[in-house]
PDB file of C-alpha atoms in Angstrom:
ATOM      1  CA  MET A   1     -17.178  -6.850   5.074  1.00  0.00           C
ATOM      2  CA  THR A   2     -14.416  -6.371   7.380  1.00  0.00           C
ATOM      3  CA  ARG A   3     -11.583  -4.874   7.540  1.00  0.00           C
ATOM      4  CA  ARG A   4      -8.082  -6.571   7.515  1.00  0.00           C
ATOM      5  CA  LEU A   5      -6.669  -7.371  10.749  1.00  0.00           C
ATOM      6  CA  MET A   6      -3.202  -5.968  11.959  1.00  0.00           C
ATOM      7  CA  PRO A   7      -0.302  -9.366  11.835  1.00  0.00           C
ATOM      8  CA  GLU A   8       0.819  -9.296  15.512  1.00  0.00           C
ATOM      9  CA  LYS A   9       4.438  -9.807  14.362  1.00  0.00           C
ATOM     10  CA  PRO A  10       6.628  -8.674  11.080  1.00  0.00           C
ATOM     11  CA  TRP A  11       6.989 -10.473   7.963  1.00  0.00           C
ATOM     12  CA  ILE A  12       4.004 -13.276   8.401  1.00  0.00           C
ATOM     13  CA  ASP A  13       1.910 -11.805   6.320  1.00  0.00           C
ATOM     14  CA  LEU A  14       2.958 -10.567   2.841  1.00  0.00           C
ATOM     15  CA  ALA A  15       1.637  -8.725  -0.260  1.00  0.00           C
ATOM     16  CA  ILE A  16       3.027  -8.862  -3.843  1.00  0.00           C
ATOM     17  CA  ASP A  17       2.510  -7.353  -7.304  1.00  0.00           C
ATOM     18  CA  PHE A  18       4.073  -6.906 -10.298  1.00  0.00           C
ATOM     19  CA  LEU A  19       4.592  -2.864 -11.214  1.00  0.00           C
ATOM     20  CA  GLY A  20       4.943  -2.318 -15.253  1.00  0.00           C
ATOM     21  CA  PRO A  21       6.117  -2.906 -17.763  1.00  0.00           C
ATOM     22  CA  MET A  22       8.525  -0.290 -17.098  1.00  0.00           C
ATOM     23  CA  PRO A  23       9.803   1.606 -20.311  1.00  0.00           C
ATOM     24  CA  SER A  24      12.587  -0.838 -20.298  1.00  0.00           C
ATOM     25  CA  GLY A  25      10.368  -3.372 -20.849  1.00  0.00           C
ATOM     26  CA  GLU A  26      10.780  -4.484 -17.589  1.00  0.00           C
ATOM     27  CA  TYR A  27       9.078  -5.274 -14.561  1.00  0.00           C
ATOM     28  CA  ILE A  28       8.886  -4.510 -10.643  1.00  0.00           C
ATOM     29  CA  LEU A  29       8.396  -7.327  -8.293  1.00  0.00           C
ATOM     30  CA  VAL A  30       7.053  -5.182  -5.632  1.00  0.00           C
ATOM     31  CA  VAL A  31       6.881  -7.213  -2.217  1.00  0.00           C
ATOM     32  CA  ILE A  32       5.777  -5.364   1.016  1.00  0.00           C
ATOM     33  CA  ASP A  33       5.463  -6.739   4.758  1.00  0.00           C
ATOM     34  CA  TYR A  34       1.457  -5.698   6.150  1.00  0.00           C
ATOM     35  CA  TYR A  35       3.427  -5.212   9.578  1.00  0.00           C
ATOM     36  CA  SER A  36       6.308  -2.985   9.197  1.00  0.00           C
ATOM     37  CA  ARG A  37       5.684  -1.885   5.961  1.00  0.00           C
ATOM     38  CA  TYR A  38       8.875  -2.781   4.857  1.00  0.00           C
ATOM     39  CA  LYS A  39       9.345  -2.620   0.724  1.00  0.00           C
ATOM     40  CA  GLU A  40      11.549  -5.558  -1.283  1.00  0.00           C
ATOM     41  CA  LEU A  41      11.567  -4.616  -4.958  1.00  0.00           C
ATOM     42  CA  GLU A  42      12.879  -7.407  -7.560  1.00  0.00           C
ATOM     43  CA  ILE A  43      13.943  -5.832 -11.424  1.00  0.00           C
ATOM     44  CA  MET A  44      12.707  -8.750 -13.760  1.00  0.00           C
ATOM     45  CA  ASN A  45      12.998  -8.999 -17.341  1.00  0.00           C
ATOM     46  CA  ILE A  46      10.681 -12.279 -17.212  1.00  0.00           C
ATOM     47  CA  ILE A  47       7.774 -12.306 -15.585  1.00  0.00           C
ATOM     48  CA  THR A  48       7.191 -16.444 -15.466  1.00  0.00           C
ATOM     49  CA  ALA A  49       6.325 -18.328 -12.410  1.00  0.00           C
ATOM     50  CA  ALA A  50       9.449 -20.353 -12.720  1.00  0.00           C
ATOM     51  CA  GLU A  51      11.596 -16.595 -12.171  1.00  0.00           C
ATOM     52  CA  THR A  52       9.177 -15.176  -9.863  1.00  0.00           C
ATOM     53  CA  ILE A  53       9.212 -17.961  -7.682  1.00  0.00           C
ATOM     54  CA  GLN A  54      13.357 -17.581  -7.598  1.00  0.00           C
ATOM     55  CA  ARG A  55      12.581 -14.043  -6.984  1.00  0.00           C
ATOM     56  CA  LEU A  56      10.858 -15.160  -3.730  1.00  0.00           C
ATOM     57  CA  LYS A  57      13.275 -17.485  -2.821  1.00  0.00           C
ATOM     58  CA  LYS A  58      15.922 -14.677  -2.399  1.00  0.00           C
ATOM     59  CA  ILE A  59      13.711 -12.542  -0.428  1.00  0.00           C
ATOM     60  CA  ILE A  60      12.501 -15.403   1.677  1.00  0.00           C
ATOM     61  CA  ARG A  61      16.275 -16.872   1.853  1.00  0.00           C
ATOM     62  CA  ILE A  62      16.843 -13.427   4.115  1.00  0.00           C
ATOM     63  CA  TRP A  63      13.602 -12.762   6.149  1.00  0.00           C
ATOM     64  CA  GLY A  64      11.949 -16.168   6.008  1.00  0.00           C
ATOM     65  CA  ASN A  65       8.987 -18.103   4.808  1.00  0.00           C
ATOM     66  CA  PRO A  66       5.687 -15.995   5.666  1.00  0.00           C
ATOM     67  CA  ARG A  67       2.344 -17.382   6.502  1.00  0.00           C
ATOM     68  CA  THR A  68       0.367 -15.429   4.137  1.00  0.00           C
ATOM     69  CA  ILE A  69       0.406 -13.917   0.716  1.00  0.00           C
ATOM     70  CA  THR A  70      -2.029 -11.983  -0.592  1.00  0.00           C
ATOM     71  CA  LEU A  71      -1.566 -11.329  -4.595  1.00  0.00           C
ATOM     72  CA  ASP A  72      -4.043 -11.052  -7.528  1.00  0.00           C
ATOM     73  CA  ASN A  73      -4.863 -13.186 -10.228  1.00  0.00           C
ATOM     74  CA  ALA A  74      -1.724 -13.012 -12.624  1.00  0.00           C
ATOM     75  CA  LYS A  75      -0.981 -16.193 -14.566  1.00  0.00           C
ATOM     76  CA  GLN A  76       2.211 -15.992 -12.570  1.00  0.00           C
ATOM     77  CA  PHE A  77       0.715 -16.354  -9.110  1.00  0.00           C
ATOM     78  CA  VAL A  78      -2.396 -18.644  -9.719  1.00  0.00           C
ATOM     79  CA  SER A  79      -0.060 -21.395 -11.595  1.00  0.00           C
ATOM     80  CA  LYS A  80       0.650 -24.961 -10.744  1.00  0.00           C
ATOM     81  CA  GLU A  81       3.870 -24.691 -10.199  1.00  0.00           C
ATOM     82  CA  PHE A  82       3.862 -21.424  -7.582  1.00  0.00           C
ATOM     83  CA  GLY A  83       1.050 -22.898  -5.669  1.00  0.00           C
ATOM     84  CA  THR A  84       3.315 -26.088  -5.227  1.00  0.00           C
ATOM     85  CA  TYR A  85       6.159 -23.780  -4.327  1.00  0.00           C
ATOM     86  CA  CYS A  86       4.244 -22.037  -1.706  1.00  0.00           C
ATOM     87  CA  GLY A  87       2.350 -25.057  -0.563  1.00  0.00           C
ATOM     88  CA  SER A  88       5.587 -26.754   0.096  1.00  0.00           C
ATOM     89  CA  ARG A  89       6.898 -24.112   2.332  1.00  0.00           C
ATOM     90  CA  LYS A  90       2.808 -23.669   3.990  1.00  0.00           C
ATOM     91  CA  ILE A  91       2.248 -20.598   2.543  1.00  0.00           C
ATOM     92  CA  HIS A  92      -1.141 -19.996   2.187  1.00  0.00           C
ATOM     93  CA  LEU A  93      -2.153 -18.054  -0.570  1.00  0.00           C
ATOM     94  CA  ASN A  94      -4.904 -15.342  -0.266  1.00  0.00           C
ATOM     95  CA  TYR A  95      -6.336 -14.017  -4.094  1.00  0.00           C
ATOM     96  CA  SER A  96      -7.924 -10.653  -4.057  1.00  0.00           C
ATOM     97  CA  THR A  97     -11.214 -10.670  -6.249  1.00  0.00           C
ATOM     98  CA  PRO A  98     -10.671 -10.056  -9.960  1.00  0.00           C
ATOM     99  CA  TYR A  99     -10.790  -6.856 -11.043  1.00  0.00           C
ATOM    100  CA  TRP A 100     -10.989  -5.495  -7.570  1.00  0.00           C
ATOM    101  CA  PRO A 101      -7.343  -4.393  -6.847  1.00  0.00           C
ATOM    102  CA  GLN A 102      -8.442  -2.497  -3.682  1.00  0.00           C
ATOM    103  CA  ALA A 103      -8.392  -5.991  -1.914  1.00  0.00           C
ATOM    104  CA  ASN A 104      -4.962  -6.058  -2.316  1.00  0.00           C
ATOM    105  CA  GLY A 105      -4.679  -1.987  -1.244  1.00  0.00           C
ATOM    106  CA  GLU A 106      -1.337  -1.945   0.343  1.00  0.00           C
ATOM    107  CA  VAL A 107       0.309  -3.156  -2.393  1.00  0.00           C
ATOM    108  CA  GLU A 108      -1.364  -1.194  -4.957  1.00  0.00           C
ATOM    109  CA  ARG A 109      -0.752   2.100  -3.099  1.00  0.00           C
ATOM    110  CA  GLN A 110       2.789   1.653  -2.976  1.00  0.00           C
ATOM    111  CA  ASN A 111       2.824   0.489  -6.608  1.00  0.00           C
ATOM    112  CA  ARG A 112       1.377   4.172  -7.124  1.00  0.00           C
ATOM    113  CA  SER A 113       3.850   6.072  -5.395  1.00  0.00           C
ATOM    114  CA  LEU A 114       7.165   4.076  -6.185  1.00  0.00           C
ATOM    115  CA  LEU A 115       6.171   5.051 -10.554  1.00  0.00           C
ATOM    116  CA  LYS A 116       5.325   9.086  -9.334  1.00  0.00           C
ATOM    117  CA  ARG A 117       8.852   8.167  -8.481  1.00  0.00           C
ATOM    118  CA  LEU A 118      10.439   6.483 -11.035  1.00  0.00           C
ATOM    119  CA  LYS A 119       8.355   8.549 -13.049  1.00  0.00           C
ATOM    120  CA  ILE A 120      10.040  11.890 -11.772  1.00  0.00           C
ATOM    121  CA  SER A 121      13.756   9.907 -11.381  1.00  0.00           C
ATOM    122  CA  ASN A 122      13.373   9.343 -14.955  1.00  0.00           C
ATOM    123  CA  ALA A 123      12.536  12.648 -16.260  1.00  0.00           C
ATOM    124  CA  LEU A 124      15.227  14.203 -13.998  1.00  0.00           C
ATOM    125  CA  TYR A 125      17.994  11.685 -14.120  1.00  0.00           C
ATOM    126  CA  GLY A 126      17.138   9.700 -17.080  1.00  0.00           C
ATOM    127  CA  ASN A 127      17.460   6.494 -15.513  1.00  0.00           C
ATOM    128  CA  TRP A 128      15.147   5.003 -13.206  1.00  0.00           C
ATOM    129  CA  LYS A 129      17.576   1.940 -11.969  1.00  0.00           C
ATOM    130  CA  SER A 130      19.565   4.239 -10.633  1.00  0.00           C
ATOM    131  CA  GLU A 131      17.144   5.944  -8.655  1.00  0.00           C
ATOM    132  CA  LEU A 132      15.604   2.873  -7.703  1.00  0.00           C
ATOM    133  CA  ASP A 133      17.535   1.105  -4.452  1.00  0.00           C
ATOM    134  CA  ASP A 134      17.978   4.702  -2.897  1.00  0.00           C
ATOM    135  CA  TYR A 135      14.055   5.406  -2.629  1.00  0.00           C
ATOM    136  CA  LEU A 136      14.314   1.845  -1.610  1.00  0.00           C
ATOM    137  CA  ILE A 137      17.223   3.263   1.235  1.00  0.00           C
ATOM    138  CA  LEU A 138      14.814   6.474   1.616  1.00  0.00           C
ATOM    139  CA  TYR A 139      11.742   4.249   2.485  1.00  0.00           C
ATOM    140  CA  ASN A 140      12.843   2.109   4.548  1.00  0.00           C
ATOM    141  CA  ASN A 141      14.276   4.532   6.982  1.00  0.00           C
ATOM    142  CA  SER A 142      11.803   6.981   7.277  1.00  0.00           C
ATOM    143  CA  PRO A 143       9.285   6.802   9.661  1.00  0.00           C
ATOM    144  CA  HIS A 144       6.034   5.624   8.041  1.00  0.00           C
ATOM    145  CA  SER A 145       2.684   7.707   8.558  1.00  0.00           C
ATOM    146  CA  VAL A 146       0.523   4.632   9.502  1.00  0.00           C
ATOM    147  CA  THR A 147       3.127   3.023  12.454  1.00  0.00           C
ATOM    148  CA  GLY A 148       5.324   6.281  13.095  1.00  0.00           C
ATOM    149  CA  LYS A 149       8.286   4.049  12.652  1.00  0.00           C
ATOM    150  CA  ALA A 150      10.464   3.306   9.811  1.00  0.00           C
ATOM    151  CA  PRO A 151       9.619  -0.633   8.364  1.00  0.00           C
ATOM    152  CA  ASN A 152      13.601  -1.299   8.956  1.00  0.00           C
ATOM    153  CA  GLU A 153      12.870  -0.427  12.477  1.00  0.00           C
ATOM    154  CA  LEU A 154       9.756  -2.927  13.223  1.00  0.00           C
ATOM    155  CA  LEU A 155      10.698  -5.408  10.958  1.00  0.00           C
TER     156      LEU A 155
END
């Protein structure tokens, strides 16, 4: 086993995962850049392959196609539709080993931190959605413990 090498620049190696279901029944698509640790979040009611592709298109439209995406074996990600979409954009998919969340550790750690923040927001303010944007702004603009720089700065 070898450790994952740090990408040489931003937005070429991503990790994605779903967090949820949330108390409202919704899910959050979490997209993280391995280099900068920049995070994008999308609240989703439906988590089909087609809807996941639409949300990724929105993010990729802004930042461009990554070279690789690391993800788990959720049915949306292993579908032919998702594979065709990524293949047409020359995005290589790295599937993690089933029942081994550590293989996609970056996004799993981020999910744990995000879930903790959302539980606190829901307890204090009764609405986790209203705090999601504030969390994302704070996270992407604060120096990261690994890189020493804010994700926005590195991206």
